[in-house]
Amino acid sequence: MKKTILVAGATGNLGLKICRELVMRGAEVKAIVRSSINPDKELALEKMGVKIKMISFDDHKALYNECLNVDCVVSAVAGLGNVIIDLQKKILDAALEAGVPRFIPSDFCTDYNYLKEGENRNFDFRRAFKKYIDQKQIQTSSVFNGCFADILMYNTPILNMKEKSIGYWGDREDWKLDFTTMDNTAAFTAEVALDETAPRNLQIAGFQISPRMIFNYIKEITDEDYKLHNITTLENFAASIRKQRAENPDSENELYAKFQQSQYMYSMFTTQHSTIHNNRYQGILWTDARSFLKTFVK
């Protein structure tokens, strides 16, 4: 019998991919969206065979009705506290009332359970929702994919192709960072949504790679020696983030504020995934570091 999966945040990049992977696995997929949905994304979902339900997320009755007879809710929403905490609570409360047995929250990041509260604002939003959902009678599974691999393409201090440099903090040139492509994350999430025995926390990483390994791969691909360098100590980095955040109070309303981007990088260099669950499901073709770097490093 087909499982019915309800997806919130289906119009985002990750949400669209999760819907695609669920349909490929034979699930009946419903997407709850606002009436302001982008027509192109609506068409993309329709072509996949996803049933689109336009509702107001403030309408508890409408949310409840869409949750009826659903096997699992997958949340791929993105935003600040009003989304990650407040909106997800609304979806969860409706799911609970409708008797939905399983829920996958919008974590999709480094496993923040190993980080101190206050070190990463966007992780703290997820931590707050975790406290709420863990008090409820529903089977919850979080997918922790580390960092989306795409970040390596954007000329961050970790890999800056314009400056031909690879940076790290502290003495962590050999510290392995967790990366997963969005496609692999979506495929794994679809498997979790269909797996009634999935545990509470699942850590994945398409590849784990250190700054020194990045240097070596770049050398292999381009025959160039990038500058592998220490940026500063982790303590100084943390202090600079606190200062940057305090000096820009308006940035609290920005999803990817500069201080938040720095917090993400700080988190990458202070925690690692300890138990990788990649092999829990068969058939996912994980993208490795060399293959991914070759797609954009020339």
Coordinates of C-alpha atoms in Angstrom, one line a residue:
M1 CA 0.0 0.0 0.0
K2 CA 1.3 3.4 -0.9
K3 CA 2.4 5.7 1.9
T4 CA 1.1 9.3 1.9
I5 CA 3.7 11.9 2.7
L6 CA 2.9 15.5 3.4
V7 CA 5.7 18.0 2.5
A8 CA 5.9 21.5 3.9
G9 CA 8.4 23.8 2.2
A10 CA 8.0 21.9 -1.1
T11 CA 8.7 25.0 -3.3
G12 CA 12.2 25.4 -1.9
N13 CA 15.2 23.8 -3.6
L14 CA 15.5 21.0 -1.0
G15 CA 11.7 20.6 -0.8
L16 CA 11.3 20.1 -4.5
K17 CA 14.1 17.5 -4.6
I18 CA 12.5 15.6 -1.6
C19 CA 9.2 15.5 -3.4
R20 CA 10.9 14.2 -6.6
E21 CA 12.7 11.5 -4.6
L22 CA 9.5 10.5 -2.8
V23 CA 7.5 10.2 -6.0
M24 CA 10.4 8.1 -7.5
R25 CA 10.0 5.7 -4.6
G26 CA 6.3 5.2 -5.1
A27 CA 4.9 7.5 -2.4
E28 CA 1.7 9.6 -2.7
V29 CA 3.0 13.1 -2.1
K30 CA 1.0 16.1 -1.0
A31 CA 2.5 19.6 -0.8
I32 CA 1.0 22.3 1.4
V33 CA 1.8 25.7 -0.1
R34 CA 0.7 29.3 0.2
S35 CA -1.5 30.8 -2.5
S36 CA 1.4 33.0 -3.5
I37 CA 3.3 30.0 -4.9
N38 CA 5.7 30.7 -7.8
P39 CA 3.9 29.4 -10.9
D40 CA 7.1 27.7 -12.2
K41 CA 7.5 25.8 -9.0
E42 CA 3.8 24.9 -9.0
L43 CA 4.2 23.5 -12.5
A44 CA 7.3 21.6 -11.5
L45 CA 5.4 19.9 -8.6
E46 CA 2.4 19.1 -10.8
K47 CA 4.7 17.5 -13.4
M48 CA 6.1 15.3 -10.7
G49 CA 2.6 14.1 -9.8
V50 CA 2.5 15.9 -6.5
K51 CA -0.9 17.0 -5.2
I52 CA -0.7 20.7 -4.4
K53 CA -2.9 22.0 -1.6
M54 CA -3.0 25.8 -1.2
I55 CA -3.8 26.8 2.3
S56 CA -3.2 29.5 5.0
F57 CA -0.8 28.2 7.5
D58 CA -2.7 30.2 10.1
D59 CA -5.8 28.0 9.4
H60 CA -5.5 25.2 11.9
K61 CA -8.6 23.4 10.4
A62 CA -7.1 23.5 6.9
L63 CA -3.8 22.1 8.2
Y64 CA -5.6 19.4 10.2
N65 CA -7.6 18.4 7.1
E66 CA -4.5 18.0 5.0
C67 CA -2.8 15.9 7.7
L68 CA -5.6 13.4 7.8
N69 CA -4.5 9.9 6.7
V70 CA -0.9 11.0 6.2
D71 CA 1.9 8.6 7.2
C72 CA 4.6 11.2 7.7
V73 CA 5.1 14.9 7.5
V74 CA 8.3 16.2 6.1
S75 CA 9.2 19.8 6.9
A76 CA 11.7 21.5 4.6
V77 CA 10.7 25.1 5.5
A78 CA 13.4 27.7 5.8
G79 CA 13.4 30.9 7.8
L80 CA 13.9 32.6 11.1
G81 CA 12.2 31.8 14.4
N82 CA 8.8 32.7 13.1
V83 CA 9.1 29.8 10.6
I84 CA 11.4 27.2 12.2
I85 CA 9.7 27.5 15.6
D86 CA 6.2 29.1 15.2
L87 CA 5.2 27.7 11.8
Q88 CA 6.5 24.3 12.4
K89 CA 4.6 24.2 15.7
K90 CA 1.4 25.0 13.8
I91 CA 2.1 22.1 11.4
L92 CA 3.0 19.7 14.2
D93 CA 0.0 20.6 16.3
A94 CA -2.3 19.8 13.3
A95 CA -0.4 16.6 12.5
L96 CA -0.8 15.5 16.1
E97 CA -4.5 16.2 16.2
A98 CA -4.9 14.3 12.9
G99 CA -3.0 11.3 14.2
V100 CA 0.0 11.5 11.9
P101 CA 2.5 9.0 13.4
R102 CA 5.8 10.5 12.1
F103 CA 7.4 13.9 11.6
I104 CA 10.7 15.0 10.0
P105 CA 11.6 18.5 11.1
S106 CA 13.5 21.0 9.0
D107 CA 16.9 20.4 10.5
F108 CA 19.2 19.6 7.5
C109 CA 22.4 21.0 9.0
T110 CA 25.2 20.1 11.3
D111 CA 24.1 18.0 14.3
Y112 CA 23.6 20.9 16.7
N113 CA 23.2 18.5 19.6
Y114 CA 26.9 18.6 20.0
L115 CA 27.1 22.4 20.0
K116 CA 26.6 24.9 22.9
E117 CA 23.4 26.9 22.8
G118 CA 24.1 30.4 21.6
E119 CA 26.9 29.5 19.2
N120 CA 24.6 29.5 16.2
R121 CA 21.4 31.4 16.0
N122 CA 19.7 29.4 13.2
F123 CA 20.6 26.2 15.0
D124 CA 19.1 27.6 18.2
F125 CA 15.8 28.0 16.4
R126 CA 15.9 24.3 15.5
R127 CA 17.0 23.4 19.1
A128 CA 13.9 25.3 20.4
F129 CA 11.6 23.4 18.1
K130 CA 13.3 20.1 19.1
K131 CA 12.5 20.8 22.7
Y132 CA 8.8 21.2 21.7
I133 CA 8.5 18.2 19.5
D134 CA 10.3 15.9 21.8
Q135 CA 7.6 16.5 24.4
K136 CA 4.9 15.2 22.0
Q137 CA 3.7 11.7 21.2
I138 CA 5.0 11.5 17.7
Q139 CA 7.9 9.5 16.2
T140 CA 10.5 12.1 15.1
S141 CA 13.5 11.7 12.8
S142 CA 16.0 14.5 12.1
V143 CA 18.4 14.3 9.1
F144 CA 21.7 16.0 9.8
N145 CA 23.6 16.4 6.5
G146 CA 26.4 18.7 7.8
C147 CA 26.8 21.5 5.3
F148 CA 25.3 21.5 1.8
A149 CA 28.2 20.9 -0.5
D150 CA 27.2 23.9 -2.7
I151 CA 28.9 26.2 -0.2
L152 CA 32.3 25.2 -1.6
M153 CA 31.3 26.9 -4.9
Y154 CA 30.7 30.3 -3.4
N155 CA 34.3 31.6 -2.7
T156 CA 34.0 31.4 1.1
P157 CA 37.2 31.6 3.3
I158 CA 37.2 27.7 3.3
L159 CA 37.7 27.7 -0.5
N160 CA 38.2 30.9 -2.4
M161 CA 38.9 30.3 -6.1
K162 CA 39.2 34.0 -6.9
E163 CA 42.0 34.4 -4.4
K164 CA 43.2 30.8 -4.8
S165 CA 43.2 30.2 -1.1
I166 CA 42.0 27.6 1.4
G167 CA 41.5 28.8 5.0
Y168 CA 41.0 27.2 8.4
W169 CA 40.7 28.3 12.0
G170 CA 42.9 27.2 14.9
D171 CA 45.2 24.3 14.1
R172 CA 42.5 22.5 12.1
E173 CA 44.0 22.1 8.7
D174 CA 43.3 18.4 9.1
W175 CA 39.9 18.7 10.6
K176 CA 37.3 16.9 8.5
L177 CA 34.2 18.9 7.5
D178 CA 30.9 17.2 6.8
F179 CA 29.4 17.9 3.3
T180 CA 26.4 16.4 1.5
T181 CA 24.9 17.5 -1.8
M182 CA 21.3 18.6 -1.8
D183 CA 20.4 15.7 -4.1
N184 CA 21.9 13.1 -1.8
T185 CA 20.2 14.8 1.2
A186 CA 16.8 14.7 -0.5
A187 CA 17.2 11.0 -1.5
F188 CA 18.1 10.0 2.1
T189 CA 15.3 12.1 3.5
A190 CA 12.8 10.4 1.2
E191 CA 14.1 7.0 2.5
V192 CA 13.7 8.1 6.1
A193 CA 10.1 9.3 5.4
L194 CA 9.2 5.9 4.2
D195 CA 11.0 4.0 7.0
E196 CA 8.8 3.4 10.0
T197 CA 11.9 2.2 12.0
A198 CA 14.0 5.3 11.4
P199 CA 15.7 6.5 14.6
R200 CA 15.5 10.0 16.2
N201 CA 18.8 11.3 14.8
L202 CA 20.5 10.4 11.5
Q203 CA 23.9 11.8 10.5
I204 CA 25.0 11.7 6.9
A205 CA 27.9 13.0 4.9
G206 CA 28.5 12.6 1.2
F207 CA 32.1 13.3 2.0
Q208 CA 34.2 14.4 4.9
I209 CA 37.1 16.5 3.8
S210 CA 39.7 18.6 5.6
P211 CA 41.3 21.9 4.3
R212 CA 44.5 20.0 3.6
M213 CA 42.5 17.4 1.6
I214 CA 40.9 20.2 -0.4
F215 CA 44.3 21.6 -1.1
N216 CA 45.5 18.3 -2.4
Y217 CA 42.4 17.7 -4.6
I218 CA 42.7 21.2 -6.1
K219 CA 46.3 20.5 -6.8
E220 CA 45.4 17.2 -8.5
I221 CA 42.6 18.8 -10.6
T222 CA 44.2 22.1 -11.6
D223 CA 48.0 21.5 -11.0
E224 CA 47.9 24.7 -9.0
D225 CA 49.1 25.3 -5.4
Y226 CA 46.5 27.3 -3.6
K227 CA 47.4 29.1 -0.4
L228 CA 46.6 26.9 2.6
H229 CA 46.5 29.2 5.5
N230 CA 45.4 29.8 9.1
I231 CA 42.9 32.6 9.4
T232 CA 43.0 33.1 13.2
T233 CA 42.4 31.1 16.4
L234 CA 38.9 29.7 17.0
E235 CA 38.7 31.9 20.1
N236 CA 39.4 35.0 18.1
F237 CA 36.9 33.9 15.5
A238 CA 34.2 33.4 18.1
A239 CA 34.9 36.8 19.6
S240 CA 34.8 38.6 16.2
I241 CA 31.4 36.9 15.5
R242 CA 30.0 38.2 18.8
K243 CA 31.3 41.7 18.0
Q244 CA 29.9 41.6 14.5
R245 CA 26.5 40.5 15.7
A246 CA 26.4 43.1 18.5
E247 CA 27.3 45.9 16.2
N248 CA 24.5 45.0 13.7
P249 CA 21.2 44.5 15.6
D250 CA 19.2 44.9 12.4
S251 CA 20.8 41.8 11.0
E252 CA 18.8 39.7 13.5
N253 CA 16.1 39.9 10.9
E254 CA 18.2 38.5 8.1
L255 CA 18.2 34.8 7.5
Y256 CA 21.8 34.7 6.2
A257 CA 23.3 37.7 8.0
K258 CA 27.0 38.0 7.9
F259 CA 27.4 37.0 11.5
Q260 CA 25.2 34.0 10.8
Q261 CA 27.4 32.9 7.9
S262 CA 30.4 33.2 10.2
Q263 CA 28.6 31.1 12.8
Y264 CA 28.0 28.4 10.3
M265 CA 31.8 28.2 9.5
Y266 CA 32.6 28.3 13.2
S267 CA 30.3 25.3 13.8
M268 CA 31.9 23.4 10.9
F269 CA 35.2 23.7 12.7
T270 CA 34.0 22.8 16.2
T271 CA 31.8 19.7 15.7
Q272 CA 31.9 16.7 13.4
H273 CA 29.4 13.9 12.7
S274 CA 30.5 10.9 14.7
T275 CA 28.2 8.2 13.3
I276 CA 27.5 8.2 9.6
H277 CA 24.3 6.5 8.5
N278 CA 24.8 6.6 4.8
N279 CA 24.6 2.9 4.5
R280 CA 21.2 2.6 6.2
Y281 CA 19.6 2.6 2.7
Q282 CA 20.7 1.0 -0.5
G283 CA 20.7 2.7 -3.9
I284 CA 21.8 6.2 -3.0
L285 CA 24.8 7.2 -5.2
W286 CA 26.8 9.4 -2.9
T287 CA 28.8 12.2 -4.5
D288 CA 32.4 12.1 -3.3
A289 CA 34.7 15.1 -2.8
R290 CA 36.8 14.7 -5.9
S291 CA 33.8 14.3 -8.1
F292 CA 32.0 17.3 -6.6
L293 CA 35.0 19.6 -6.8
K294 CA 35.5 18.6 -10.5
T295 CA 32.1 20.0 -11.3
F296 CA 33.2 23.6 -10.7
V297 CA 37.0 23.7 -10.2
K298 CA 38.7 24.0 -13.5

